[in-house]
CSV table of N, CA and C in Angstrom, one decimal:
chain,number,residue,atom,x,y,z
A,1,UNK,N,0.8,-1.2,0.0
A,1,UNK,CA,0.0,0.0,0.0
A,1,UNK,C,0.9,1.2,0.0
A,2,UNK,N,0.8,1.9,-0.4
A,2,UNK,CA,1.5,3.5,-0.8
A,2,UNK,C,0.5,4.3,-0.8
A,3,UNK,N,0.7,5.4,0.1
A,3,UNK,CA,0.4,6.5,0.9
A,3,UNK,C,0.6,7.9,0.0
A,4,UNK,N,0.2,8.9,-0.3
A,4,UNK,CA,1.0,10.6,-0.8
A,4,UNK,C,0.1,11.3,-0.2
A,5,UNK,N,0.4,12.1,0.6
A,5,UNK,CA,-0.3,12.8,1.6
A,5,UNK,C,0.6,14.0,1.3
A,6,UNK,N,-0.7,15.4,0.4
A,6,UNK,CA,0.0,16.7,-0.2
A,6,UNK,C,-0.7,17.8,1.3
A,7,UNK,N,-0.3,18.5,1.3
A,7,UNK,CA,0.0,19.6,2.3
A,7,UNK,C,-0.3,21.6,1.7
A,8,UNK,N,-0.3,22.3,2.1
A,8,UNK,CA,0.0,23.2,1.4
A,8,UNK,C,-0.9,24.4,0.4
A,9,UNK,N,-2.0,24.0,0.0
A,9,UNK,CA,-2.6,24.3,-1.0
A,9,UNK,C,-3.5,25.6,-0.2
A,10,UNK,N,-4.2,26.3,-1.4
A,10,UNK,CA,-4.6,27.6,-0.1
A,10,UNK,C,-5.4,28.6,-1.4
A,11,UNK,N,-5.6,29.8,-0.8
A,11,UNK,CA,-5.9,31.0,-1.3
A,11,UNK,C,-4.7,32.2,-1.2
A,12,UNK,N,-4.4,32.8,-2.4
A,12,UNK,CA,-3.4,33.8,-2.0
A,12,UNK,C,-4.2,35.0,-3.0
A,13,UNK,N,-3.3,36.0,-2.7
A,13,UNK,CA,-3.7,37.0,-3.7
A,13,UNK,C,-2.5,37.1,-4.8
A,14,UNK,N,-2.9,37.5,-6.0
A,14,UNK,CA,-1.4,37.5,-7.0
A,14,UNK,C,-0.3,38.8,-6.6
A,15,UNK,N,0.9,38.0,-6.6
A,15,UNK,CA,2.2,38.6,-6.0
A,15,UNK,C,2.3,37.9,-5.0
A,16,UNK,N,1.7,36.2,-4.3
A,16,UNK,CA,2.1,36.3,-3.1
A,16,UNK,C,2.5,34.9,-3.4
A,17,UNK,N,2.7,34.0,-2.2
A,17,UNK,CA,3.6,32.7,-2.5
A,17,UNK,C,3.0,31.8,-1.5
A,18,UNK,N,3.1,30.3,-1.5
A,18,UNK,CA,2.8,28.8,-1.4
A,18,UNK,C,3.6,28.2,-1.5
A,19,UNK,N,3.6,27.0,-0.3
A,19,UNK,CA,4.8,26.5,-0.3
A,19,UNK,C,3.7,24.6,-0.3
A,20,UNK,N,3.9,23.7,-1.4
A,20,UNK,CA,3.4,22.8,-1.2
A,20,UNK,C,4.3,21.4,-0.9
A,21,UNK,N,3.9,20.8,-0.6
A,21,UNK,CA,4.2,19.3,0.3
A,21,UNK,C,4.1,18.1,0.0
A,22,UNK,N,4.7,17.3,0.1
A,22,UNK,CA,4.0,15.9,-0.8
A,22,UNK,C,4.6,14.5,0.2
A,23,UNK,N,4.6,14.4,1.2
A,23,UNK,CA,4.9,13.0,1.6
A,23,UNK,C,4.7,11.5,0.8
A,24,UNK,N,5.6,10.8,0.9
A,24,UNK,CA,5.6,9.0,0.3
A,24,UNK,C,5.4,8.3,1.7
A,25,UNK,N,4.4,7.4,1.6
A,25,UNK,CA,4.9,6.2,2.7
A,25,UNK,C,4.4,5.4,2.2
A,26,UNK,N,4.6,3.9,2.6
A,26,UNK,CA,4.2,2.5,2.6
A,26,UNK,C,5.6,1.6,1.7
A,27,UNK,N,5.1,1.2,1.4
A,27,UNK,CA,6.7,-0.1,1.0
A,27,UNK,C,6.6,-0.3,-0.4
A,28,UNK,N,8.1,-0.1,-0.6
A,28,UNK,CA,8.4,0.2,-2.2
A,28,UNK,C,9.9,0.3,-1.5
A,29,UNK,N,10.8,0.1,-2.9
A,29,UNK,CA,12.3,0.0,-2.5
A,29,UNK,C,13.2,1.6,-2.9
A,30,UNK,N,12.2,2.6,-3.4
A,30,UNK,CA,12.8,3.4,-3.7
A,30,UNK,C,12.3,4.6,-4.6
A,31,UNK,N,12.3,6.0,-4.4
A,31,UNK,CA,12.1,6.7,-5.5
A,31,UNK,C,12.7,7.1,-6.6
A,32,UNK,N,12.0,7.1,-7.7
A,32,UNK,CA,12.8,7.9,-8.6
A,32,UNK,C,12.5,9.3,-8.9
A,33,UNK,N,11.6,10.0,-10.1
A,33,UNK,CA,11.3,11.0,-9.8
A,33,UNK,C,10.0,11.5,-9.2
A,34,UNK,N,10.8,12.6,-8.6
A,34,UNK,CA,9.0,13.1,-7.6
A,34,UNK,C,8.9,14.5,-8.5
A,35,UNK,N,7.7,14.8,-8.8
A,35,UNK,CA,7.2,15.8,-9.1
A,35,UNK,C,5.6,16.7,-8.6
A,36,UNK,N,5.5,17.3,-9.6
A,36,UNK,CA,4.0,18.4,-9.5
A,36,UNK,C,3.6,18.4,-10.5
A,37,UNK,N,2.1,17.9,-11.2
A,37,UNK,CA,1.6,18.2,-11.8
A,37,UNK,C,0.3,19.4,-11.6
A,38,UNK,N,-0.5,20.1,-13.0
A,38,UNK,CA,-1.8,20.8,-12.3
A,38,UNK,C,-2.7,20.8,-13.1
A,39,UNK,N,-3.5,20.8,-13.0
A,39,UNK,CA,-5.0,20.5,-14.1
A,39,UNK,C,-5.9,21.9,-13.9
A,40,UNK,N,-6.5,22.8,-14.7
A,40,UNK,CA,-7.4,23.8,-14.0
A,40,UNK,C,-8.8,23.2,-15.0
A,41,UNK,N,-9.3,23.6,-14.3
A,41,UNK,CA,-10.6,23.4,-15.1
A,41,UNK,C,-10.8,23.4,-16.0
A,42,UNK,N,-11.5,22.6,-16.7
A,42,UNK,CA,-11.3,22.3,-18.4
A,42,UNK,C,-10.2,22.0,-19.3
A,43,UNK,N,-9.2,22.0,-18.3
A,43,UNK,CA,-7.9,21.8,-19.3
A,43,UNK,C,-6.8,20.2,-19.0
A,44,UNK,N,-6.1,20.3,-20.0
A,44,UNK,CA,-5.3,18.7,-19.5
A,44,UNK,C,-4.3,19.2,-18.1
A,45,UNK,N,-4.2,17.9,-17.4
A,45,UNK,CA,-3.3,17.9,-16.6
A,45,UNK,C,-2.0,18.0,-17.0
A,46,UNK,N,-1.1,19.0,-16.6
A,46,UNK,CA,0.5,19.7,-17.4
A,46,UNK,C,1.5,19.7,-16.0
A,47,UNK,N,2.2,19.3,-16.5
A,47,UNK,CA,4.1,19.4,-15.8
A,47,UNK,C,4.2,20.9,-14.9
A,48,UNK,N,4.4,20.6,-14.0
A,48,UNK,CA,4.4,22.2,-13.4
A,48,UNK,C,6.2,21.7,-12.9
A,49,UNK,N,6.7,21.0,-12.5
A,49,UNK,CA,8.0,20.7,-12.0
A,49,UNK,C,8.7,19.3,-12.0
A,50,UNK,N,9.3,18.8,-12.2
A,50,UNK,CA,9.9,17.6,-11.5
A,50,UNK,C,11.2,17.5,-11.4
A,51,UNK,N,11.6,16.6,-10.4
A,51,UNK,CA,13.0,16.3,-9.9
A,51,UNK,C,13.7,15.1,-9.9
A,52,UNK,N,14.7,14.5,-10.4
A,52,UNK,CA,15.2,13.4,-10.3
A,52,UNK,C,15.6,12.9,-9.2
A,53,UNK,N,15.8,12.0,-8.4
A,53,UNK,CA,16.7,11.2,-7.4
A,53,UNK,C,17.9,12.2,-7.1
A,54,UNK,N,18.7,12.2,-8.1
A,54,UNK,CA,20.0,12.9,-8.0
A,54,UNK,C,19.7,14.1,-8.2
A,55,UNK,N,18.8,14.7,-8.5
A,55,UNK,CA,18.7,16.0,-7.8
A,55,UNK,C,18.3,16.9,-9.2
A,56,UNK,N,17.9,16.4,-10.4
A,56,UNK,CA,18.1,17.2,-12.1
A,56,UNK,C,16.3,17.6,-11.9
A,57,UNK,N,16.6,18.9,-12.1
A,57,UNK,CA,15.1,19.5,-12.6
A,57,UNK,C,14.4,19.5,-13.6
A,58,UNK,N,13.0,19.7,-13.9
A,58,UNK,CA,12.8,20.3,-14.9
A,58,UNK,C,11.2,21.2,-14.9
A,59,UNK,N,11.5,22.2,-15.6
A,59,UNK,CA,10.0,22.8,-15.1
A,59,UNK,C,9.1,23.1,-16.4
A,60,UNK,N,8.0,23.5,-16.2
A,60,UNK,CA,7.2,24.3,-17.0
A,60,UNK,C,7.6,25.2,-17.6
A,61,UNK,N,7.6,25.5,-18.7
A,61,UNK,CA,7.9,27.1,-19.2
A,61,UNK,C,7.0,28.0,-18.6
A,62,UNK,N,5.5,28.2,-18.0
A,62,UNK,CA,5.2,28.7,-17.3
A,62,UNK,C,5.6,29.4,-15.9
A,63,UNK,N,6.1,28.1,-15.5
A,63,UNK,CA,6.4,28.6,-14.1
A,63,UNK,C,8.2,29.1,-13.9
A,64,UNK,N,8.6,28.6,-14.7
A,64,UNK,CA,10.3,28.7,-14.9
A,64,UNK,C,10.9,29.8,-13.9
A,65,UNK,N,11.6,30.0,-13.1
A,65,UNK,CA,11.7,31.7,-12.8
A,65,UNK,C,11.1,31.9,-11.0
A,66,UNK,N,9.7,31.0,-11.2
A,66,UNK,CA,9.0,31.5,-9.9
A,66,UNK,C,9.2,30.2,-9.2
A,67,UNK,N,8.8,29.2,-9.6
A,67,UNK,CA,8.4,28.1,-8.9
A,67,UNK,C,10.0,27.2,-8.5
A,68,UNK,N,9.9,26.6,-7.5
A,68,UNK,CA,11.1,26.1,-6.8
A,68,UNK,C,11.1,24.6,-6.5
A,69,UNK,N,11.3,23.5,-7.1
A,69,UNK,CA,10.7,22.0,-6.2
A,69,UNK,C,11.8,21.7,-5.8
A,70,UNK,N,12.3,20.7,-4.6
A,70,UNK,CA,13.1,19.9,-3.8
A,70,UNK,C,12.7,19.0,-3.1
A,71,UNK,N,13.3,18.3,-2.8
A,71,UNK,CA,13.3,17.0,-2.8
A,71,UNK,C,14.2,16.3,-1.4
A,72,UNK,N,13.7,15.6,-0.2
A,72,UNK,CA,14.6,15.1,1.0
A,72,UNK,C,14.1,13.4,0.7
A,73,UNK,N,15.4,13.1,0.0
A,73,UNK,CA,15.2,11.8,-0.3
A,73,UNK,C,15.3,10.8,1.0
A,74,UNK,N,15.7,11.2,2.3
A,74,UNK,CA,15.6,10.2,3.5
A,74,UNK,C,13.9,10.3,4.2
A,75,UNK,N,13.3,11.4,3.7
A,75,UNK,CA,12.6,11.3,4.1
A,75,UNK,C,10.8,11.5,3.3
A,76,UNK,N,11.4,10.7,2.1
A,76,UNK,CA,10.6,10.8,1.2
A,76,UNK,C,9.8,11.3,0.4
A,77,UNK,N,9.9,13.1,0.7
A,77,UNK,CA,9.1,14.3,0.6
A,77,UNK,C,9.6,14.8,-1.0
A,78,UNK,N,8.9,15.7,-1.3
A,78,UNK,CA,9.0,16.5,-1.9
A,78,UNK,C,8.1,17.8,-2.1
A,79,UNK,N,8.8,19.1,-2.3
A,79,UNK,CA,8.0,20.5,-1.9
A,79,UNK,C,8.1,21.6,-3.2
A,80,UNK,N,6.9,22.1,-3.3
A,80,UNK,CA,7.1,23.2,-4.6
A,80,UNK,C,6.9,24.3,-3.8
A,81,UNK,N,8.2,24.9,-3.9
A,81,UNK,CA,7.7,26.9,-3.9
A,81,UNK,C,7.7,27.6,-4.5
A,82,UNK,N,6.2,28.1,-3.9
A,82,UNK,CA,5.7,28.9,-5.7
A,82,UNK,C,5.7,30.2,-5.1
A,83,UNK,N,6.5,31.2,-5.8
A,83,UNK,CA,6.6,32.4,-5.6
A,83,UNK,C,6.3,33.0,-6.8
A,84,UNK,N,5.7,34.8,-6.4
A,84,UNK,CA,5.1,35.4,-7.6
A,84,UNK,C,4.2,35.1,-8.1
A,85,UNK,N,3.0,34.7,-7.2
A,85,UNK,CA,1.8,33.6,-8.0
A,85,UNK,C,0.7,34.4,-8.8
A,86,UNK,N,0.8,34.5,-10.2
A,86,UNK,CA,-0.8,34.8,-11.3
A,86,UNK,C,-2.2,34.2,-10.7
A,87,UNK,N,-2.5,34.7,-11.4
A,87,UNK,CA,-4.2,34.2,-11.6
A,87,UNK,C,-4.2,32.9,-12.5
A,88,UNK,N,-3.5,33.1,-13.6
A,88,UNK,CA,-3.5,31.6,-14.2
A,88,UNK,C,-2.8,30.4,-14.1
A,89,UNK,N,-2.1,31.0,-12.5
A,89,UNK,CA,-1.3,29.6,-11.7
A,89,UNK,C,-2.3,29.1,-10.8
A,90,UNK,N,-3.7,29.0,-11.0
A,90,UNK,CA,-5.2,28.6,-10.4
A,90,UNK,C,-5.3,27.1,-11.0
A,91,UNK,N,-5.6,26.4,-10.0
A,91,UNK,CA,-5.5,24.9,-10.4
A,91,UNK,C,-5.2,23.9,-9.4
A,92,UNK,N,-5.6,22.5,-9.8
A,92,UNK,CA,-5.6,21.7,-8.7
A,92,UNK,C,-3.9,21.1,-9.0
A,93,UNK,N,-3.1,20.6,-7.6
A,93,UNK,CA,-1.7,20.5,-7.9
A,93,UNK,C,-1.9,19.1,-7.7
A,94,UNK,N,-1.4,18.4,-8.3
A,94,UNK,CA,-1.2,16.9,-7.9
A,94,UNK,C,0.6,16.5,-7.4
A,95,UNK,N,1.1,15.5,-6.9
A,95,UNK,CA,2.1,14.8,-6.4
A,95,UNK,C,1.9,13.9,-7.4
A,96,UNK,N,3.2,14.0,-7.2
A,96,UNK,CA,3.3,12.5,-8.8
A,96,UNK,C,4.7,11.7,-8.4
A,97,UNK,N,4.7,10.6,-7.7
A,97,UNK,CA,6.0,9.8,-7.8
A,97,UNK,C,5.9,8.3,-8.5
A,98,UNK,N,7.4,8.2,-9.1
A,98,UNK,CA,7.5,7.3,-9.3
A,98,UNK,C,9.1,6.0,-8.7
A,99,UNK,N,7.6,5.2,-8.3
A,99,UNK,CA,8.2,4.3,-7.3
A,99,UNK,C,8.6,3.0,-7.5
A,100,UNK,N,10.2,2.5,-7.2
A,100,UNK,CA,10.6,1.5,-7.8
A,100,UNK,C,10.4,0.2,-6.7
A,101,UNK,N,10.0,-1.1,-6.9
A,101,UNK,CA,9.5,-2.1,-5.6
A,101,UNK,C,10.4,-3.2,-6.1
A,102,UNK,N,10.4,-4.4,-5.0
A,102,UNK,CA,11.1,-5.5,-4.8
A,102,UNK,C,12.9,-4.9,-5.1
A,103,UNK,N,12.9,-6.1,-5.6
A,103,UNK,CA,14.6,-5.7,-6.5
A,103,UNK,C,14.7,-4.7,-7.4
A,104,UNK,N,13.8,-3.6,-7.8
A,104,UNK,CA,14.6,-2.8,-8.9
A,104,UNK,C,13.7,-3.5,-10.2
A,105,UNK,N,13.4,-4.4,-10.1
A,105,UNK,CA,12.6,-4.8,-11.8
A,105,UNK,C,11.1,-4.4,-12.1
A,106,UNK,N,10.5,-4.1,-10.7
A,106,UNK,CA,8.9,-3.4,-11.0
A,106,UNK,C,9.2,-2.0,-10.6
A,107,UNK,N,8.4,-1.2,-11.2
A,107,UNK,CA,7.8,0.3,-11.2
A,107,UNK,C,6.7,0.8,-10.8
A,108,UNK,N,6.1,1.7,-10.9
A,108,UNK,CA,5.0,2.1,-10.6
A,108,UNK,C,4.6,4.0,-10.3
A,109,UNK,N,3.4,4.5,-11.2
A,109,UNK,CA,3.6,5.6,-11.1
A,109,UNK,C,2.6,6.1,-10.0
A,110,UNK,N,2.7,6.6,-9.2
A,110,UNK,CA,1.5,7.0,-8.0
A,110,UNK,C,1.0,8.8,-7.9
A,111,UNK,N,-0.3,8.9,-7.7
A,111,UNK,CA,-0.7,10.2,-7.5
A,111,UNK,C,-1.0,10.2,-6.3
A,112,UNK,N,-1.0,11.9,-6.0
A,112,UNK,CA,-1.7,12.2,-5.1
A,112,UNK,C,-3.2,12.9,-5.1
A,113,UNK,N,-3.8,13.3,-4.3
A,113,UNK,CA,-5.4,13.0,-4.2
A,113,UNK,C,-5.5,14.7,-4.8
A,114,UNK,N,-4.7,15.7,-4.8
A,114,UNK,CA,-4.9,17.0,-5.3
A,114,UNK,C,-4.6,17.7,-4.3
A,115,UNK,N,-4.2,19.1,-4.4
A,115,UNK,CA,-4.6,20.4,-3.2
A,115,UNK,C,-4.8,21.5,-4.0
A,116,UNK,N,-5.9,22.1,-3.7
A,116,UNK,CA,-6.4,23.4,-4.6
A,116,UNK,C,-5.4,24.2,-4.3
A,117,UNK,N,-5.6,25.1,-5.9
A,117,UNK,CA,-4.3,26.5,-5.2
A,117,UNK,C,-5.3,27.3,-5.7
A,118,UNK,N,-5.6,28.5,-5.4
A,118,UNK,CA,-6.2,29.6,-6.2
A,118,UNK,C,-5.3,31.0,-5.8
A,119,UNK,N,-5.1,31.5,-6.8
A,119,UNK,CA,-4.6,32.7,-6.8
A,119,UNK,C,-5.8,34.1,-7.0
A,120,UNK,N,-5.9,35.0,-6.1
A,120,UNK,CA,-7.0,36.0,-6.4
A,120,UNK,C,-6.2,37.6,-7.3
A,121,UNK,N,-7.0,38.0,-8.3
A,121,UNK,CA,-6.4,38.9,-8.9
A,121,UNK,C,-6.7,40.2,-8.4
């Protein structure tokens, strides 16, 4: 069973900042990449950040600039800081890891359950 319990999610007004949260638990031998995805209403779910193991970014062209993710690989987490927040950074955030089990030969991609962000203009 695997656990992602996100944190963080809120109301701000634009110009202001959010710091979001993503815990792993349950049994699995390891992560690989943890990221953020966001979906807003009507539209596809899109890449807002992700992080490799060893530490390689990659972001949105949206958010490029503002947004910050990292990663405490002992303790399973991973966090976006979103600074400088728009109106069209409005959307639900998802946790997205992907978790390697037994020996290294199975995979598996896991979500988390969402945290609303809304930015007020």
């Amino acid at each position: 069973q695997v656990q992602l319990v996100e944190s963080g999610g809120g109301l701000v007004q634009a110009g202001g900042s959010l710091r979001l949260s993503c815990a792993a638990s349950g049994t699995f031998f390891s992560i690989n990449d943890m990221g953020w995805y966001r979906q807003a209403p009507g539209k596809q779910r899109v890449l807002v950040a992700r992080i490799s193991r060893g530490g390689a970014t990659n972001y949105g062209d949206s958010v490029k600039g503002r947004f910050t993710i990292s990663r405490d690989n002992a303790k399973n987490t991973v966090n976006l800081q979103m600074n400088s927040l728009k109106p069209e950074d409005t959307a639900v955030y998802y946790c997205y890891v992907a978790l390697v089990f037994g020996n290294g030969l199975a995979t598996g991609d896991y979500w988390g359950q969402g945290t609303q962000v809304t930015v007020s203009s």
